[in-house]
Short mmCIF file of C-alpha atoms (C1' of nucleotides) in Angstrom, two decimals:
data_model
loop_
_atom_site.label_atom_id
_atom_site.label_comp_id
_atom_site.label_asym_id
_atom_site.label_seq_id
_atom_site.Cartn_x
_atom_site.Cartn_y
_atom_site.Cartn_z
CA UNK B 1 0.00 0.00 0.00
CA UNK B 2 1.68 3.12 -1.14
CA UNK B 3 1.15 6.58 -1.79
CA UNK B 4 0.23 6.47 -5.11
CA UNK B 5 -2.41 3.88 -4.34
CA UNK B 6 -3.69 5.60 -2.25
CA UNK B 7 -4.07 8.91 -4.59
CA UNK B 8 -4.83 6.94 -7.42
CA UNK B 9 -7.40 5.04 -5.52
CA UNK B 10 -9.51 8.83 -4.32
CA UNK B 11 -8.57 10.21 -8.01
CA UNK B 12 -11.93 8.75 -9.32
CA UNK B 13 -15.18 10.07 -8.50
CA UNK B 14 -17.58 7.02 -8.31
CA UNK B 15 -14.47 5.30 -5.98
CA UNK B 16 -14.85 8.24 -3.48
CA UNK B 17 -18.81 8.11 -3.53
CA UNK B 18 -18.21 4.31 -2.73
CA UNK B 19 -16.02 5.40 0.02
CA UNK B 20 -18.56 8.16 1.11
CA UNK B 21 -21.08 5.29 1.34
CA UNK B 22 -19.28 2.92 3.29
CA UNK B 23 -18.34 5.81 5.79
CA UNK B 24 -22.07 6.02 6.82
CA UNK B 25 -22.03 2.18 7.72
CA UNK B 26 -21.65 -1.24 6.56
CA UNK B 27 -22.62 -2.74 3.37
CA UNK B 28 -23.04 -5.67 1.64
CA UNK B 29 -22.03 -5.39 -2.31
CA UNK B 30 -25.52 -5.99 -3.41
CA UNK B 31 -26.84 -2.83 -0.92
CA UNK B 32 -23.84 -0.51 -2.35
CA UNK B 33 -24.50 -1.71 -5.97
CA UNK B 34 -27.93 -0.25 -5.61
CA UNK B 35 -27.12 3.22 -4.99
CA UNK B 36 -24.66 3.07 -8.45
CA UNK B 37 -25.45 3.06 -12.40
CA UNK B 38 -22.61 0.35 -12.61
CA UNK B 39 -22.70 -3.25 -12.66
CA UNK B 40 -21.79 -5.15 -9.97
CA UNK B 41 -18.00 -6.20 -11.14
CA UNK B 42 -17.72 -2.48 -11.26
CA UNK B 43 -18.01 -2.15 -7.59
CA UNK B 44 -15.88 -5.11 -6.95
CA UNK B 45 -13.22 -3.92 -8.94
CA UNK B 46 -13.59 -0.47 -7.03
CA UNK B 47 -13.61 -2.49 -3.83
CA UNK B 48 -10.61 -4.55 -4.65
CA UNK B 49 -8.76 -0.46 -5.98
CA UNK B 50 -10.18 0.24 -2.07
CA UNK B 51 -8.63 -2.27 -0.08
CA UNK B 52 -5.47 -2.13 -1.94
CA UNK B 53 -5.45 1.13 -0.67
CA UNK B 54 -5.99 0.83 2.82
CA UNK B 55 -9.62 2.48 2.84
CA UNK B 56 -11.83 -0.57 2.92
CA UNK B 57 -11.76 -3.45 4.84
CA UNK B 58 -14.03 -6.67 4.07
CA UNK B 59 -15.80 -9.49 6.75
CA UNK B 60 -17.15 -12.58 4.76
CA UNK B 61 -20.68 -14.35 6.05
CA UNK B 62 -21.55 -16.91 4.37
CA UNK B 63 -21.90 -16.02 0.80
CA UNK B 64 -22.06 -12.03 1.96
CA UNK B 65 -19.19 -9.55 1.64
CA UNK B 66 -19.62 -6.95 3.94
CA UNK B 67 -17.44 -4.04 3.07
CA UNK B 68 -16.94 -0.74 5.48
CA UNK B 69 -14.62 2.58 5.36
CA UNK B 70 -11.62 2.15 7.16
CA UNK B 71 -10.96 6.36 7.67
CA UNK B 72 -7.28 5.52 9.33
CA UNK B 73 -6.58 4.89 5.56
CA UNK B 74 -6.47 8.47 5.02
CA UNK B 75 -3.38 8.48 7.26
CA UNK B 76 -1.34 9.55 4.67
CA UNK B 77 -2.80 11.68 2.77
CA UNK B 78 -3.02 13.83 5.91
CA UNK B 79 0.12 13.50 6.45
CA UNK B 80 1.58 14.17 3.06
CA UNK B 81 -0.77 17.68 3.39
CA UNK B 82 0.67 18.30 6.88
CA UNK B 83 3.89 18.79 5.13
CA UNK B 84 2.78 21.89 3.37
CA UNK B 85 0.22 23.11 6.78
CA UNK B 86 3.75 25.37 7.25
CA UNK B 87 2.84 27.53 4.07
CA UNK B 88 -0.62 27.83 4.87
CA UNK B 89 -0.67 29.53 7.69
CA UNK B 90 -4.45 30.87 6.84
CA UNK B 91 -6.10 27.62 7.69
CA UNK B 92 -4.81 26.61 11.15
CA UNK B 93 -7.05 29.16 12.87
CA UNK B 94 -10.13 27.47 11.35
CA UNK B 95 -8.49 24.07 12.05
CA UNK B 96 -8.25 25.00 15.46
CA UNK B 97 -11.88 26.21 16.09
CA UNK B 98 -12.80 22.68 15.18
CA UNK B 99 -10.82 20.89 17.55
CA UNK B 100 -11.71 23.33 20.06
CA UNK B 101 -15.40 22.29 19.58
CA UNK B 102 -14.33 18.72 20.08
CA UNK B 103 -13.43 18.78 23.38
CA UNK B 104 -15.53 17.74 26.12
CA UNK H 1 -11.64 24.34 -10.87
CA UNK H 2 -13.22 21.05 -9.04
CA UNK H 3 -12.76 17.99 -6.58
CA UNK H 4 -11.60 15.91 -9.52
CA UNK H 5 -9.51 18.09 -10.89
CA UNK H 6 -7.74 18.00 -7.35
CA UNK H 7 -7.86 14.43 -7.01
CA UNK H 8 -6.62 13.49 -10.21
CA UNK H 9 -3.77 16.34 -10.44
CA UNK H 10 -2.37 14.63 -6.98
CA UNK H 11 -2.47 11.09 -8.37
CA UNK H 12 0.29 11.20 -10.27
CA UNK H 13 3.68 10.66 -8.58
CA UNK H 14 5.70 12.96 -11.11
CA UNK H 15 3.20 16.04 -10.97
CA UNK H 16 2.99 15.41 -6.44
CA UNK H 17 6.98 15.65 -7.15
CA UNK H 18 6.67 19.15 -9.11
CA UNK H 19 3.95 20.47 -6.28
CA UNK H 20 6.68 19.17 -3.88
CA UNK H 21 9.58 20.88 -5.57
CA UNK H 22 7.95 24.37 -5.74
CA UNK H 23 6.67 24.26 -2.15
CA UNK H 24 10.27 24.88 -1.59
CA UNK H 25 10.39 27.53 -3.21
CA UNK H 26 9.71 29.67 -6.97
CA UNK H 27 11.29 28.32 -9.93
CA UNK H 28 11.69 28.52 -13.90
CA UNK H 29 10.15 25.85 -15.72
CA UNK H 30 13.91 25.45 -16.63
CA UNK H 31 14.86 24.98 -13.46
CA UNK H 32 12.37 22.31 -12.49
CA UNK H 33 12.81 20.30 -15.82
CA UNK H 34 16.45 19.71 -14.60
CA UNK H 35 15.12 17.47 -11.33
CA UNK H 36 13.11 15.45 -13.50
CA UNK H 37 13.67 12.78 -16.48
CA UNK H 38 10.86 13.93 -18.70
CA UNK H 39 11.28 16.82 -21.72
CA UNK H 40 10.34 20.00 -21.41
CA UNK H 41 7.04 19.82 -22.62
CA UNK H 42 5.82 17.25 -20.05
CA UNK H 43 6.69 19.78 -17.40
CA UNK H 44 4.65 22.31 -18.92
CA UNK H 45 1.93 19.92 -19.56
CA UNK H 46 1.81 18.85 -15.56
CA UNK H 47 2.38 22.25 -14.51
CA UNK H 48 -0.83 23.41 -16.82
CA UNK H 49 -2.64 20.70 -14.77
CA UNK H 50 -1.65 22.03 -11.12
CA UNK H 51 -2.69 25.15 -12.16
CA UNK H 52 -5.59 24.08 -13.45
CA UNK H 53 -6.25 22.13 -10.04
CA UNK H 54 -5.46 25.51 -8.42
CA UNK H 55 -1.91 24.34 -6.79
CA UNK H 56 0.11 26.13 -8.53
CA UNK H 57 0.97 29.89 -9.64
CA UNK H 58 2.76 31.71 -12.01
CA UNK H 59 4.47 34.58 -12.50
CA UNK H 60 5.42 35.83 -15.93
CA UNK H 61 9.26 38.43 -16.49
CA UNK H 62 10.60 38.34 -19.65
CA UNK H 63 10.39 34.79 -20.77
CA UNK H 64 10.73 32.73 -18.02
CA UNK H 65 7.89 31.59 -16.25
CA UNK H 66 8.50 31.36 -12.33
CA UNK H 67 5.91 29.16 -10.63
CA UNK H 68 4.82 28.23 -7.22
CA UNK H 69 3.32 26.81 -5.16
CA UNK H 70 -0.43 27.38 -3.78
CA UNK H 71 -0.87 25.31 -0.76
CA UNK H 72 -4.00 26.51 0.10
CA UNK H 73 -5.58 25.12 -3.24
CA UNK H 74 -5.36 21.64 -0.52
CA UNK H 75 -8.06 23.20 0.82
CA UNK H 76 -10.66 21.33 -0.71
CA UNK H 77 -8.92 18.16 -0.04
CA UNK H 78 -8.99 18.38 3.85
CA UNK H 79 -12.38 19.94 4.23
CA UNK H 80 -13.07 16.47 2.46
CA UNK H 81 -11.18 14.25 4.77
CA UNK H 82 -12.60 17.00 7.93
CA UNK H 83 -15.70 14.91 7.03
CA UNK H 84 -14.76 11.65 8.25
CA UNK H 85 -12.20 12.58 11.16
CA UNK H 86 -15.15 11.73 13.02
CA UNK H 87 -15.04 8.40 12.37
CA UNK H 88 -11.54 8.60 12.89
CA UNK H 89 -10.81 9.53 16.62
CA UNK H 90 -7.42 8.09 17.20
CA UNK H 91 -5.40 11.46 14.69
CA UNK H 92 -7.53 13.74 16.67
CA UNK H 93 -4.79 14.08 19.96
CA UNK H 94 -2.18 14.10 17.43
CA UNK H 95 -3.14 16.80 15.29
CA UNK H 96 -4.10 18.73 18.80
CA UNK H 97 -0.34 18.89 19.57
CA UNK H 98 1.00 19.28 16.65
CA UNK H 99 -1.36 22.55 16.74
CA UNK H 100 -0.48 23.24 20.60
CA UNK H 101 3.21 23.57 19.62
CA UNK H 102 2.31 26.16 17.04
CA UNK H 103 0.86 28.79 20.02
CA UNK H 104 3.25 31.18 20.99
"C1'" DC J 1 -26.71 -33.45 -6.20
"C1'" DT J 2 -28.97 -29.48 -8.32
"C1'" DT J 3 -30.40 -24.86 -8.34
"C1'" DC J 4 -30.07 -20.24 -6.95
"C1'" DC J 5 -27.79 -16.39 -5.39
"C1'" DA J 6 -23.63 -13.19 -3.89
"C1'" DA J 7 -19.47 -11.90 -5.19
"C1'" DA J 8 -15.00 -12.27 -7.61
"C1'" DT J 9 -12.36 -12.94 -11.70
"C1'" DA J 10 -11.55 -13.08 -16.92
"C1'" DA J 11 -11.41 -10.96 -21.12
"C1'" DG J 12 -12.24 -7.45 -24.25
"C1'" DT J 13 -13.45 -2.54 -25.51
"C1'" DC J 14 -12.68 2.27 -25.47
"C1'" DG J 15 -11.68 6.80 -23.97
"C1'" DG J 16 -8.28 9.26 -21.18
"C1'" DT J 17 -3.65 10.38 -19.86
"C1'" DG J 18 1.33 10.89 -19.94
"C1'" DC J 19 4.84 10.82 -22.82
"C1'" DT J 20 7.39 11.94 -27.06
"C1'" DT J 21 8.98 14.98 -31.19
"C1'" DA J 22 7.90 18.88 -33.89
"C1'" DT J 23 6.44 23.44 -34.18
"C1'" DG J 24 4.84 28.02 -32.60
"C1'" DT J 25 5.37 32.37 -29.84
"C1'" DA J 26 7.79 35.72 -27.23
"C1'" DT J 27 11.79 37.75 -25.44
"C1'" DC J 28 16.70 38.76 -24.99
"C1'" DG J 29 21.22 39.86 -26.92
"C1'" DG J 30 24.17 40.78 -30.90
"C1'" DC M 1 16.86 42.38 -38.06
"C1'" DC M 2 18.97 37.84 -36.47
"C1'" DG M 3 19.95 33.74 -33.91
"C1'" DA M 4 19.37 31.80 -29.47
"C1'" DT M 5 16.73 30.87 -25.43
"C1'" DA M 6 12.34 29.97 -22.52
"C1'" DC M 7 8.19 28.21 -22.64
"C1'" DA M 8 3.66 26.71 -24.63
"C1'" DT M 9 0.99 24.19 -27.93
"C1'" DA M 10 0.12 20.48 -31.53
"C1'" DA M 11 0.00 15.93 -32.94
"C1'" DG M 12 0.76 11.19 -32.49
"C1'" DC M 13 1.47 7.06 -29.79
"C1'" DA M 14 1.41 3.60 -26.12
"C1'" DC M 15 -0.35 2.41 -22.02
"C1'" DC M 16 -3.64 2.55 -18.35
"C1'" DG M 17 -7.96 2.46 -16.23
"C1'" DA M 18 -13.00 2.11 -15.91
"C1'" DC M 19 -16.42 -0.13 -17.91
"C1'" DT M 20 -18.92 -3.99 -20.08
"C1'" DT M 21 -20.47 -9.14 -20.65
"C1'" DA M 22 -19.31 -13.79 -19.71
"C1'" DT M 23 -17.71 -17.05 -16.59
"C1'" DT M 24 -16.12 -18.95 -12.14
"C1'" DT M 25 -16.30 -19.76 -7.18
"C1'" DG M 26 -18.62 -20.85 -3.17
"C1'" DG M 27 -22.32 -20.80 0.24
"C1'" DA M 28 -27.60 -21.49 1.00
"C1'" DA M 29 -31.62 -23.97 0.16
"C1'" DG M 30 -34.66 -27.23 -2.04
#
DNA sequence: CTTCCAAATAAGTCGGTGCTTATGTATCGG
DNA sequence: CCGATACATAAGCACCGACTTATTTGGAAG
């Protein structure tokens, strides 16, 4: 799982609506098949671009594939922006509000 | 300018390597070409697609071009992860110090 | 076992993308 | 002017990537 994959893998638009999808909860391929003009190897093959990537992760039952987001994927994608957070300072204040509302 | 456009100017390892190259600092197209192993042309071609993607500037005197740079075109990119750090607790106390460290 | 269903894989098509060489457009220096 | 330099654009090519249909794998159910 490298970078690239993981750029690659965001780079097309019906991959990150898959992605969006699975984020909300977990899904068989037939349920997340439904919500897509694609056939179904479509969505495997996205799947399969997914979890080569890190951002989906797969539990078999029976003859069910349940597929759901796995957000730590984004790891490095973060991080790789992170590296440029130094030349932007304009952002960190917003950034920062967030968190702020985060704590408890 | 749009999320795709983003994406897809990010997924390729050669254009990330220009963006990376002219965070450090402006630069002719000249002087770029000579950190890479592809013609002239190609540079312009990827630097036509940051620029497009909105991460990149240029500046025109005489006839060199000096590009550079524009870190907050990101932006887009990390409101779009923002959306699932909820899912995605464990970076949170992380990104809190690295933010901490930057009060002074 | 046979049939049905969920999902993955195979194989082929087709447009997009990254590269090349060739050419065009300005600008600088003589 | 003129040649050289910096960069952009044009055109062609090879590969990649997203899709399709057809087929395979494997579990569930009769």
């Amino acid at each position: 799982m490298t970078h690239a994959d993981l750029f690659r893998a965001l780079a097309d638009p019906t991959r990150r609506a898959v992605f969006e999808r699975l984020a909300a909860g977990e899904m068989t391929v037939s349920e997340l098949k439904a919500g897509f003009a694609v056939s179904q190897p479509a969505i495997s093959q996205h799947l399969a671009a997914l979890r080569g990537a890190g951002l989906v992760e797969e539990r078999r039952q029976g003859r069910n594939a349940y597929y759901r987001a796995r957000p730590e994927g984004l790891a490095p994608l973060t991080d790789w922006v992170e590296r440029y957070r130094t030349f932007w300072p304009a952002r960190i204040a917003a950034l920062k509000d967030v968190l702020k509302g985060m704590d408890q």
